[in-house]
Coordinates of C-alpha atoms in Angstrom, one line a residue:
Chain A
X1 CA 225.6 80.7 198.9
X2 CA 226.9 83.0 201.5
X3 CA 225.6 86.6 201.5
X4 CA 227.6 88.9 203.6
X5 CA 226.2 91.8 205.6
X6 CA 228.5 94.2 203.8
X7 CA 227.3 93.0 200.5
X8 CA 223.7 93.5 201.6
X9 CA 224.4 97.0 202.8
X10 CA 226.2 97.9 199.6
X11 CA 223.4 96.5 197.5
X12 CA 220.8 98.3 199.5
X13 CA 222.7 101.6 199.2
X14 CA 223.2 101.2 195.5
X15 CA 219.6 100.3 194.9
X16 CA 218.4 103.2 197.2
X17 CA 220.8 105.6 195.4
X18 CA 219.6 104.3 192.0
X19 CA 216.0 104.7 193.0
X20 CA 216.6 108.2 194.3
X21 CA 218.4 109.2 191.1
X22 CA 215.7 107.6 188.9
X23 CA 213.0 109.3 190.8
X24 CA 214.7 112.7 190.5
X25 CA 215.3 112.0 186.8
X26 CA 211.6 111.1 186.3
X27 CA 210.6 114.3 188.2
X28 CA 212.8 116.4 185.9
X29 CA 211.5 114.6 182.8
X30 CA 207.9 115.2 184.0
X31 CA 208.7 118.9 184.7
X32 CA 210.2 119.2 181.2
X33 CA 207.1 117.6 179.7
X34 CA 204.8 119.9 181.6
X35 CA 206.8 122.9 180.6
X36 CA 206.7 121.9 177.0
X37 CA 202.9 121.4 177.2
X38 CA 202.4 124.7 179.0
X39 CA 204.6 126.5 176.4
X40 CA 202.6 124.9 173.6
X41 CA 199.4 126.1 175.2
X42 CA 200.8 129.5 175.8
X43 CA 201.8 129.7 172.1
X44 CA 198.3 128.7 171.1
X45 CA 196.8 131.3 173.3
X46 CA 199.1 133.9 172.0
X47 CA 198.2 133.0 168.5
X48 CA 194.5 133.1 169.3
X49 CA 194.9 136.5 171.0
X50 CA 197.2 137.6 168.2
X51 CA 199.8 138.8 170.6
X52 CA 202.6 139.7 168.2
X53 CA 203.3 143.0 169.7
X54 CA 203.6 143.9 173.4
X55 CA 201.0 146.7 172.9
X56 CA 198.6 144.0 172.0
X57 CA 198.1 143.0 175.6
X58 CA 197.3 146.6 176.6
X59 CA 194.9 146.8 173.6
X60 CA 193.1 143.6 174.7
X61 CA 192.5 145.0 178.2
X62 CA 191.1 148.2 176.6
X63 CA 188.9 146.0 174.4
X64 CA 187.4 144.6 177.5
X65 CA 186.7 148.2 178.7
X66 CA 185.1 148.9 175.3
X67 CA 182.8 145.9 175.6
X68 CA 181.9 146.6 179.3
X69 CA 180.7 150.1 178.2
X70 CA 178.4 148.5 175.6
X71 CA 177.0 146.3 178.3
X72 CA 176.3 149.4 180.4
X73 CA 174.4 151.0 177.5
X74 CA 172.4 147.8 177.1
X75 CA 171.5 147.7 180.8
X76 CA 170.2 151.3 180.5
X77 CA 168.2 150.4 177.3
X78 CA 166.5 147.4 179.1
X79 CA 165.4 149.7 181.9
X80 CA 164.2 152.4 179.6
X81 CA 162.4 149.9 177.3
X82 CA 159.9 149.2 180.1
X83 CA 159.2 153.0 180.5
X84 CA 158.5 153.2 176.7
X85 CA 156.2 150.2 176.9
X86 CA 154.2 151.7 179.7
X87 CA 154.1 155.1 177.8
X88 CA 152.5 153.5 174.7
X89 CA 150.3 150.9 176.3
X90 CA 147.4 153.0 177.5
X91 CA 144.0 152.8 175.7
X92 CA 140.9 154.8 176.8
X93 CA 137.4 153.2 176.6
X94 CA 135.2 155.2 174.2
X95 CA 131.8 153.8 175.1
X96 CA 129.8 150.5 174.9
X97 CA 129.8 150.4 171.0
X98 CA 133.3 151.5 170.2
X99 CA 136.2 149.1 169.7
X100 CA 139.6 150.7 170.5
X101 CA 143.0 149.4 169.5
X102 CA 146.7 150.3 169.6
X103 CA 149.9 148.5 168.9
X104 CA 152.2 148.3 172.0
X105 CA 156.0 148.3 171.8
X106 CA 156.7 144.7 172.5
X107 CA 159.8 145.3 174.7
X108 CA 163.1 143.6 174.3
X109 CA 162.5 140.1 173.1
X110 CA 164.7 137.2 173.8
X111 CA 167.0 135.8 171.0
X112 CA 165.0 134.1 168.3
X113 CA 161.7 135.6 169.6
X114 CA 159.5 138.0 167.7
X115 CA 156.5 139.4 169.5
X116 CA 153.7 141.7 168.2
X117 CA 151.5 143.1 170.9
X118 CA 148.2 145.0 170.7
X119 CA 146.0 146.6 173.4
X120 CA 142.3 146.2 172.7
X121 CA 139.1 147.3 174.3
X122 CA 136.3 145.0 173.2
X123 CA 132.9 146.8 173.8
X124 CA 130.0 145.1 175.6
X125 CA 127.5 145.5 172.8
X126 CA 129.5 144.1 169.9
X127 CA 130.9 140.7 168.7
X128 CA 134.6 141.0 167.8
X129 CA 136.2 138.0 166.0
X130 CA 139.9 137.3 165.9
X131 CA 140.8 135.3 162.8
X132 CA 143.9 133.5 161.5
X133 CA 144.3 131.9 158.1
X134 CA 147.1 130.7 155.8
X135 CA 147.2 131.9 152.3
X136 CA 149.6 132.3 149.3
X137 CA 151.8 135.4 149.3
X138 CA 150.0 136.6 146.1
X139 CA 146.9 137.3 148.3
X140 CA 148.0 140.6 149.8
X141 CA 145.8 141.8 152.7
X142 CA 143.7 144.4 150.8
X143 CA 141.3 144.7 153.7
X144 CA 139.9 142.4 156.4
X145 CA 136.5 142.5 154.7
X146 CA 138.0 141.0 151.6
X147 CA 139.8 138.4 153.7
X148 CA 136.5 137.5 155.4
X149 CA 135.0 136.8 152.0
X150 CA 138.0 134.7 150.8
X151 CA 137.3 131.0 150.3
X152 CA 140.7 129.7 149.1
X153 CA 142.7 129.7 152.3
X154 CA 145.2 126.9 152.5
X155 CA 144.1 124.2 154.9
X156 CA 147.4 122.3 154.6
X157 CA 150.7 124.0 154.7
X158 CA 154.0 123.6 156.6
X159 CA 152.2 125.0 159.6
X160 CA 151.2 122.0 161.7
X161 CA 147.7 123.6 162.2
X162 CA 146.7 125.8 159.4
X163 CA 143.2 126.8 160.2
X164 CA 141.4 129.0 159.2
X165 CA 140.3 129.7 162.7
X166 CA 138.2 132.3 164.5
X167 CA 137.8 133.1 168.1
X168 CA 135.3 135.5 169.6
X169 CA 137.0 137.9 171.9
X170 CA 135.4 138.5 175.4
X171 CA 134.4 142.1 176.3
X172 CA 136.9 144.1 178.2
X173 CA 140.4 145.4 177.9
X174 CA 143.0 142.9 176.7
X175 CA 146.6 142.6 175.6
X176 CA 146.8 140.4 172.5
X177 CA 150.3 139.0 171.8
X178 CA 151.3 137.2 168.7
X179 CA 154.6 135.5 169.3
X180 CA 157.0 133.7 167.0
X181 CA 159.8 131.8 168.8
X182 CA 162.4 130.0 166.8
X183 CA 164.4 127.4 168.6
X184 CA 167.8 126.0 167.9
X185 CA 166.3 123.0 166.0
X186 CA 164.8 125.5 163.5
X187 CA 161.1 125.0 164.6
X188 CA 159.2 128.2 164.8
X189 CA 156.3 128.1 167.3
X190 CA 153.5 130.6 166.6
X191 CA 151.3 131.4 169.5
X192 CA 148.4 133.8 170.1
X193 CA 147.8 134.9 173.7
X194 CA 145.1 137.0 175.2
X195 CA 146.6 138.2 178.5
X196 CA 147.7 135.0 180.2
X197 CA 145.4 132.8 178.1
X198 CA 146.8 130.9 175.1
X199 CA 144.3 131.1 172.3
X200 CA 146.2 129.2 169.6
X201 CA 149.5 127.5 168.9
X202 CA 151.0 126.0 165.8
X203 CA 154.5 125.6 164.4
X204 CA 156.5 125.1 161.2
X205 CA 160.0 123.9 160.3
X206 CA 162.4 126.0 158.3
X207 CA 165.9 124.8 157.4
X208 CA 167.3 128.4 157.3
X209 CA 166.9 131.1 159.8
X210 CA 165.1 134.4 159.2
X211 CA 161.5 135.6 159.5
X212 CA 159.8 138.2 157.4
X213 CA 156.6 139.8 158.6
X214 CA 154.7 143.0 158.5
X215 CA 152.4 144.2 161.3
X216 CA 149.9 146.9 162.1
X217 CA 151.9 149.7 163.7
X218 CA 149.1 152.0 165.0
X219 CA 151.2 154.0 167.4
X220 CA 148.2 156.1 168.5
X221 CA 144.9 154.8 169.8
X222 CA 142.4 154.0 166.9
X223 CA 138.6 153.8 167.6
X224 CA 136.2 151.8 165.5
X225 CA 132.5 152.6 165.4
X226 CA 130.1 149.6 164.8
X227 CA 130.0 150.2 161.1
X228 CA 133.8 150.6 160.7
X229 CA 136.0 147.9 159.3
X230 CA 138.3 146.4 162.0
X231 CA 142.0 146.3 161.7
X232 CA 144.4 143.8 160.1
X233 CA 147.1 142.9 162.7
X234 CA 149.9 140.8 161.1
X235 CA 151.1 138.9 158.0
X236 CA 154.0 136.7 158.5
X237 CA 155.7 134.7 155.7
X238 CA 157.0 131.2 155.9
X239 CA 158.2 128.7 153.3
X240 CA 155.9 126.1 151.9
X241 CA 159.0 123.9 151.4
X242 CA 161.0 123.9 154.6
X243 CA 164.3 123.6 152.7
X244 CA 163.7 127.0 150.9
X245 CA 165.3 130.1 152.1
X246 CA 163.2 132.8 153.8
X247 CA 163.3 134.9 150.7
X248 CA 161.7 132.1 148.7
X249 CA 158.5 132.1 150.8
X250 CA 155.3 131.4 149.0
X251 CA 152.9 131.2 151.9
X252 CA 152.0 133.4 154.8
X253 CA 149.6 133.5 157.7
X254 CA 147.6 136.5 158.5
X255 CA 145.8 137.6 161.7
X256 CA 143.0 140.1 161.6
X257 CA 139.9 141.3 163.5
X258 CA 136.4 141.3 162.1
X259 CA 132.9 142.3 163.1
X260 CA 131.4 139.3 161.4
X261 CA 131.6 135.6 162.0
X262 CA 132.9 133.4 159.2
X263 CA 132.6 129.7 158.4
X264 CA 136.0 129.1 160.1
X265 CA 136.7 126.5 162.7
X266 CA 137.9 127.1 166.3
X267 CA 141.4 126.2 167.4
X268 CA 141.8 122.7 169.0
X269 CA 140.8 122.6 172.6
X270 CA 138.5 125.7 172.3
X271 CA 134.7 125.9 171.8
X272 CA 133.0 128.4 169.7
Chain B
X1 CA 255.5 59.5 208.9
X2 CA 252.2 59.0 207.5
X3 CA 250.7 61.1 210.3
X4 CA 253.3 63.8 209.7
X5 CA 252.8 63.8 206.0
X6 CA 249.1 64.0 206.8
X7 CA 249.8 67.1 208.9
X8 CA 252.0 68.6 206.2
X9 CA 249.2 68.0 203.8
X10 CA 246.8 69.7 206.2
X11 CA 249.1 72.7 206.4
X12 CA 249.6 72.8 202.7
X13 CA 245.9 72.6 202.3
X14 CA 245.3 75.3 205.0
X15 CA 247.5 78.0 203.5
X16 CA 245.5 78.5 200.2
X17 CA 242.3 78.7 202.3
X18 CA 243.6 81.6 204.4
X19 CA 244.7 83.4 201.2
X20 CA 241.3 83.1 199.6
X21 CA 239.6 84.7 202.6
X22 CA 242.0 87.7 202.5
X23 CA 241.3 88.3 198.8
X24 CA 237.6 88.0 199.4
X25 CA 237.9 90.5 202.2
X26 CA 239.8 92.9 200.0
X27 CA 237.3 92.5 197.2
X28 CA 234.4 92.8 199.6
X29 CA 235.9 96.0 201.1
X30 CA 236.5 97.3 197.6
X31 CA 233.0 96.6 196.6
X32 CA 231.8 98.2 199.8
X33 CA 233.8 101.3 199.0
X34 CA 232.7 101.2 195.5
X35 CA 229.1 100.9 196.7
X36 CA 229.7 103.8 199.0
X37 CA 231.1 105.8 196.2
X38 CA 228.2 104.9 193.9
X39 CA 225.8 105.8 196.7
X40 CA 227.5 109.1 197.3
X41 CA 227.5 109.8 193.6
X42 CA 223.8 109.1 193.4
X43 CA 223.3 111.3 196.4
X44 CA 225.3 114.1 194.6
X45 CA 223.3 113.4 191.4
X46 CA 220.1 113.5 193.4
X47 CA 221.1 116.8 195.0
X48 CA 221.9 118.3 191.6
X49 CA 218.6 116.9 190.3
X50 CA 216.8 118.6 193.2
X51 CA 218.6 121.8 192.4
X52 CA 217.6 121.5 188.8
X53 CA 214.0 120.7 189.8
X54 CA 213.9 123.7 192.0
X55 CA 215.0 125.8 189.0
X56 CA 212.5 124.0 186.8
X57 CA 209.7 124.5 189.4
X58 CA 210.4 128.3 189.4
X59 CA 210.3 128.3 185.6
X60 CA 207.1 126.2 185.7
X61 CA 205.6 128.6 188.2
X62 CA 206.2 131.6 186.0
X63 CA 204.9 129.6 182.9
X64 CA 201.8 128.6 184.8
X65 CA 201.1 132.1 186.0
X66 CA 201.6 133.4 182.4
X67 CA 199.3 130.5 181.1
X68 CA 196.7 131.4 183.8
X69 CA 196.8 135.0 182.9
X70 CA 196.5 134.4 179.1
X71 CA 193.7 131.8 179.7
X72 CA 191.8 134.3 181.8
X73 CA 192.3 137.0 179.2
X74 CA 191.2 134.7 176.4
X75 CA 188.1 133.5 178.3
X76 CA 187.1 137.0 179.3
X77 CA 187.6 138.2 175.7
X78 CA 185.5 135.2 174.3
X79 CA 182.7 135.9 176.8
X80 CA 182.8 139.6 176.2
X81 CA 182.8 139.2 172.4
X82 CA 179.8 136.8 172.4
X83 CA 178.0 139.0 174.9
X84 CA 178.7 142.3 173.0
X85 CA 176.9 140.9 169.9
X86 CA 173.8 140.2 172.0
X87 CA 174.1 143.6 173.7
X88 CA 174.2 145.4 170.3
X89 CA 171.1 143.5 169.2
X90 CA 169.2 144.5 172.4
X91 CA 170.3 148.2 171.9
X92 CA 169.2 148.0 168.2
X93 CA 165.8 146.5 169.3
X94 CA 165.5 149.3 171.9
X95 CA 166.0 152.0 169.3
X96 CA 163.2 150.3 167.3
X97 CA 160.8 150.9 170.2
X98 CA 161.4 154.7 170.2
X99 CA 158.6 156.7 168.5
X100 CA 159.9 160.2 168.9
X101 CA 162.8 162.2 170.4
X102 CA 161.3 162.1 173.9
X103 CA 161.7 158.3 173.9
X104 CA 165.5 158.6 173.6
X105 CA 167.1 158.3 177.0
X106 CA 170.0 160.5 178.1
X107 CA 172.4 157.6 178.3
X108 CA 175.3 157.7 180.6
X109 CA 177.8 156.9 177.9
X110 CA 180.3 158.4 175.5
X111 CA 178.9 156.8 172.3
X112 CA 176.6 157.9 169.5
X113 CA 173.7 155.5 169.6
X114 CA 171.4 155.1 166.6
X115 CA 169.9 152.4 164.5
X116 CA 168.3 152.4 161.1
X117 CA 165.8 149.6 161.8
X118 CA 163.4 150.9 159.2
X119 CA 163.6 153.2 156.2
X120 CA 161.5 156.1 157.6
X121 CA 163.1 157.1 160.8
X122 CA 165.8 156.6 163.4
X123 CA 166.4 157.7 167.0
X124 CA 169.9 159.1 167.7
X125 CA 171.7 159.9 170.9
X126 CA 174.8 162.1 171.0
X127 CA 177.0 162.2 174.1
X128 CA 178.6 165.3 175.6
X129 CA 180.7 167.3 173.2
X130 CA 180.3 169.3 170.1
X131 CA 178.6 167.7 167.2
X132 CA 177.2 168.7 163.8
X133 CA 174.6 166.6 162.0
X134 CA 174.9 166.6 158.2
X135 CA 172.0 165.6 156.0
X136 CA 173.3 165.0 152.5
X137 CA 171.5 163.8 149.3
X138 CA 173.5 162.9 146.2
X139 CA 171.7 162.1 143.0
X140 CA 172.4 161.3 139.4
X141 CA 170.3 160.4 136.4
X142 CA 169.4 156.7 136.0
X143 CA 170.5 157.0 132.4
X144 CA 174.0 157.8 133.5
X145 CA 174.1 154.8 135.9
X146 CA 177.4 153.8 134.6
X147 CA 179.0 157.0 135.8
X148 CA 180.1 156.6 139.4
X149 CA 180.1 160.3 140.2
X150 CA 176.8 161.9 141.4
X151 CA 175.6 164.8 139.2
X152 CA 174.2 166.9 142.0
X153 CA 174.0 167.1 145.7
X154 CA 172.3 169.1 148.5
X155 CA 173.5 169.2 152.1
X156 CA 172.3 170.7 155.4
X157 CA 174.4 171.1 158.5
X158 CA 172.7 171.3 161.9
X159 CA 174.7 171.9 165.1
X160 CA 173.5 169.5 167.8
X161 CA 173.4 169.9 171.6
X162 CA 175.5 167.3 173.4
X163 CA 174.0 164.7 175.8
X164 CA 170.7 164.8 174.0
X165 CA 168.4 162.5 172.0
X166 CA 167.1 163.2 168.5
X167 CA 164.5 161.8 166.1
X168 CA 165.2 161.9 162.4
X169 CA 162.5 161.0 160.0
X170 CA 161.9 161.0 156.2
X171 CA 158.4 162.0 155.2
X172 CA 157.2 160.6 151.9
X173 CA 153.5 161.6 152.0
X174 CA 154.1 164.7 149.9
X175 CA 153.9 163.9 146.2
X176 CA 156.1 166.8 145.2
X177 CA 159.0 166.4 147.5
X178 CA 160.9 164.1 149.8
X179 CA 161.0 165.8 153.2
X180 CA 163.1 165.2 156.2
X181 CA 162.6 166.4 159.8
X182 CA 164.9 166.5 162.9
X183 CA 163.5 167.0 166.4
X184 CA 165.3 166.8 169.7
X185 CA 164.5 166.1 173.4
X186 CA 166.6 169.1 174.6
X187 CA 164.4 172.1 175.4
X188 CA 166.8 174.4 173.7
X189 CA 166.8 172.5 170.4
X190 CA 164.4 173.7 167.7
X191 CA 163.1 171.1 165.3
X192 CA 164.5 171.5 161.7
X193 CA 163.7 170.1 158.4
X194 CA 164.3 170.3 154.6
X195 CA 162.9 169.0 151.4
X196 CA 164.4 167.5 148.2
X197 CA 162.8 168.3 144.9
X198 CA 161.8 164.7 144.0
X199 CA 158.4 163.7 143.0
X200 CA 158.0 160.0 143.7
X201 CA 160.3 157.4 144.9
X202 CA 160.5 153.6 144.9
X203 CA 162.9 150.6 145.2
X204 CA 164.3 151.6 148.4
X205 CA 167.3 150.0 150.1
X206 CA 169.5 150.7 153.0
X207 CA 172.8 149.5 154.4
X208 CA 173.1 148.1 157.9
X209 CA 174.4 150.5 160.4
X210 CA 176.4 149.8 163.6
X211 CA 174.1 151.0 166.4
X212 CA 176.8 152.1 168.8
X213 CA 179.7 154.2 167.7
X214 CA 182.3 156.4 169.3
X215 CA 182.1 160.0 168.0
X216 CA 184.3 160.2 164.9
X217 CA 184.8 156.4 164.9
X218 CA 186.6 155.2 161.8
X219 CA 184.0 152.7 160.7
X220 CA 185.9 151.1 157.8
X221 CA 189.4 150.7 159.1
X222 CA 190.4 148.5 156.2
X223 CA 189.6 151.2 153.7
X224 CA 191.3 153.8 155.9
X225 CA 194.4 151.7 156.0
X226 CA 194.3 151.2 152.2
X227 CA 193.6 154.8 151.4
X228 CA 194.7 157.0 154.3
X229 CA 195.2 159.9 151.9
X230 CA 191.6 159.8 150.8
X231 CA 190.0 159.7 154.3
X232 CA 187.1 162.1 154.6
X233 CA 186.8 164.3 157.7
X234 CA 186.0 162.0 160.6
X235 CA 182.3 161.4 161.1
X236 CA 179.8 158.5 161.7
X237 CA 176.8 157.6 159.7
X238 CA 173.5 157.3 161.6
X239 CA 171.0 156.9 158.7
X240 CA 171.2 155.8 155.1
X241 CA 168.6 155.4 152.4
X242 CA 168.9 154.7 148.7
X243 CA 166.0 155.3 146.4
X244 CA 164.8 155.9 142.9
X245 CA 163.0 159.1 142.3
X246 CA 161.6 161.3 139.6
X247 CA 162.9 164.9 139.1
X248 CA 161.4 166.9 136.3
X249 CA 160.4 163.8 134.4
X250 CA 163.8 162.4 134.7
X251 CA 164.5 159.2 136.6
X252 CA 167.2 159.6 139.2
X253 CA 169.0 157.5 141.8
X254 CA 169.4 159.1 145.2
X255 CA 171.8 158.3 148.0
X256 CA 170.6 159.9 151.2
X257 CA 172.9 159.9 154.3
X258 CA 172.8 161.4 157.7
X259 CA 176.2 161.9 159.3
X260 CA 177.5 163.3 162.6
X261 CA 180.8 165.1 162.8
X262 CA 182.2 165.6 166.3
X263 CA 185.1 167.5 167.8
X264 CA 188.3 165.5 168.4
X265 CA 190.5 163.1 166.4
X266 CA 189.4 160.1 164.4
X267 CA 188.7 157.3 166.9
X268 CA 189.6 153.6 166.6
X269 CA 187.9 151.3 169.0
X270 CA 190.2 149.0 170.9
X271 CA 188.6 146.0 169.2
X272 CA 189.9 147.3 165.9
X273 CA 193.2 148.8 167.0
X274 CA 194.9 145.4 166.9
X275 CA 194.5 145.2 163.1
X276 CA 196.4 148.5 162.8
X277 CA 199.3 147.2 164.8
X278 CA 199.9 144.5 162.2
X279 CA 200.6 147.1 159.5
X280 CA 204.2 147.5 158.3
X281 CA 203.9 151.2 158.9
X282 CA 202.1 151.2 162.2
X283 CA 199.8 154.3 162.6
X284 CA 200.2 156.4 165.7
X285 CA 197.5 155.5 168.2
X286 CA 197.1 156.8 171.6
X287 CA 194.8 155.6 174.4
X288 CA 192.1 158.1 175.1
X289 CA 190.3 156.0 177.7
X290 CA 187.1 153.9 177.8
X291 CA 188.3 151.4 175.3
X292 CA 189.2 153.7 172.4
X293 CA 192.3 155.1 170.7
X294 CA 192.9 158.4 169.0
X295 CA 194.4 158.0 165.5
X296 CA 196.9 160.6 164.4
X297 CA 195.9 160.4 160.7
X298 CA 198.0 163.5 159.9
X299 CA 201.2 161.9 161.0
X300 CA 200.2 158.7 159.2
X301 CA 199.7 160.7 156.0
X302 CA 203.1 162.3 156.3
X303 CA 204.8 158.9 156.9
X304 CA 203.4 157.4 153.7

């Protein structure tokens, strides 16, 4: 078969032209697809932003101004919270036999965190015991003395470590913090810290969020002579059945201070 | 003869061969021209395509910039919306830390800041401007619980100094009365108080209160839209308590509210203004700066 040069040229030109046209057509088709995709996304965004009115865009920008001013108030609150904390943290020592106590504003806790803080001065000449126990909600904290005498504390509950426990506090000035931190997986970790030292840690699971508790809110310094009953600090409620809602709680743990030693254990890892 | 006839034959044979070559040439030339034409056509088509593409690219460019602008607005709004919830919680927690009027900072803001974290007290900050605090108690007999209207009420109005912090508390130690007290952190503000003739009280409840409000913010826009004619004078609620009490051996239900009325029009925050735009009869809103709109309720009433 004879293939002429002209035939070759023609074929090459036609193929080149066809390729050029196809490429241009594909580009246009791709552009159209991209435009359709962009238009669809723009429509979705407009629906999400509810832009049905040209004024809506202006309002959305003003909405950002509104939220920015809330952030500015928050920043000022965070700065001022530290001043308030310092203002209400001070406790004066009243002598070698007097126990002094005050609740301290806990500052701005992180999300899911509840913190109860107390400033204590433990005198040299006295034994001060910090106690924690789990009980039914029917047993309201009448006084720490009656709690000391109680014998029906729950040794098994949804708390992984239910106690009852007692720890003798060392003499000196301390910041006692009781923290409850609920994580995304619904476990709430309870920890008692004396300054930097962790005294106790336990946790419970609750399928629904929400914590109910009541704490001692002694805004002024309280002083306790050797014969005075020491203060109750906190009662926090948690469900016996983890699937119950926080309003259906039947158990609670309480933390209180006492002059007397009980037949309680010591938290794991600590010696009496 | 045979040689001649052979030559004739050759000539006869040669003629058709020459003719075929000419035709092929013409066809070849035609194909060449056709090819050229096709090629030129494709070039023209390509040129048109490139023109069309240039136009499409311009359209795409404007769509992309609109898309980028909307995406940016959407993301900033999402971020701001999720952050503002946390910011409100932090501010609410902060109010809970305050223990008297001196703890309330003089915020650099144009909002009323308050929070009713407990049933006994609240800290309140009012920005610059004229404000009047109203303490109002409404009560009715528990026996007439079916009646929606309160039987009696008592109210106090206290002018506030702008850009100052206040501490409002309800005192329940007294067995003969429920007392309230208002103190301020401004040296020119004198503490004030009052009492309600109730003997005991119990079963307390309260409604959640938005901790940050513009002065005169319309808190329930939905209700305002439904009943613009019944809108009360613009004010914001900073404290609320509901309780059962005993008054002359009669059991009563008490609604106890603390409101702040400020100078200026009813205010709609920008985050709620969008809802009003979707109304058939769009109310007149005008931007008054810092993310808020004034609401011309008067004109809205006339339009109805």
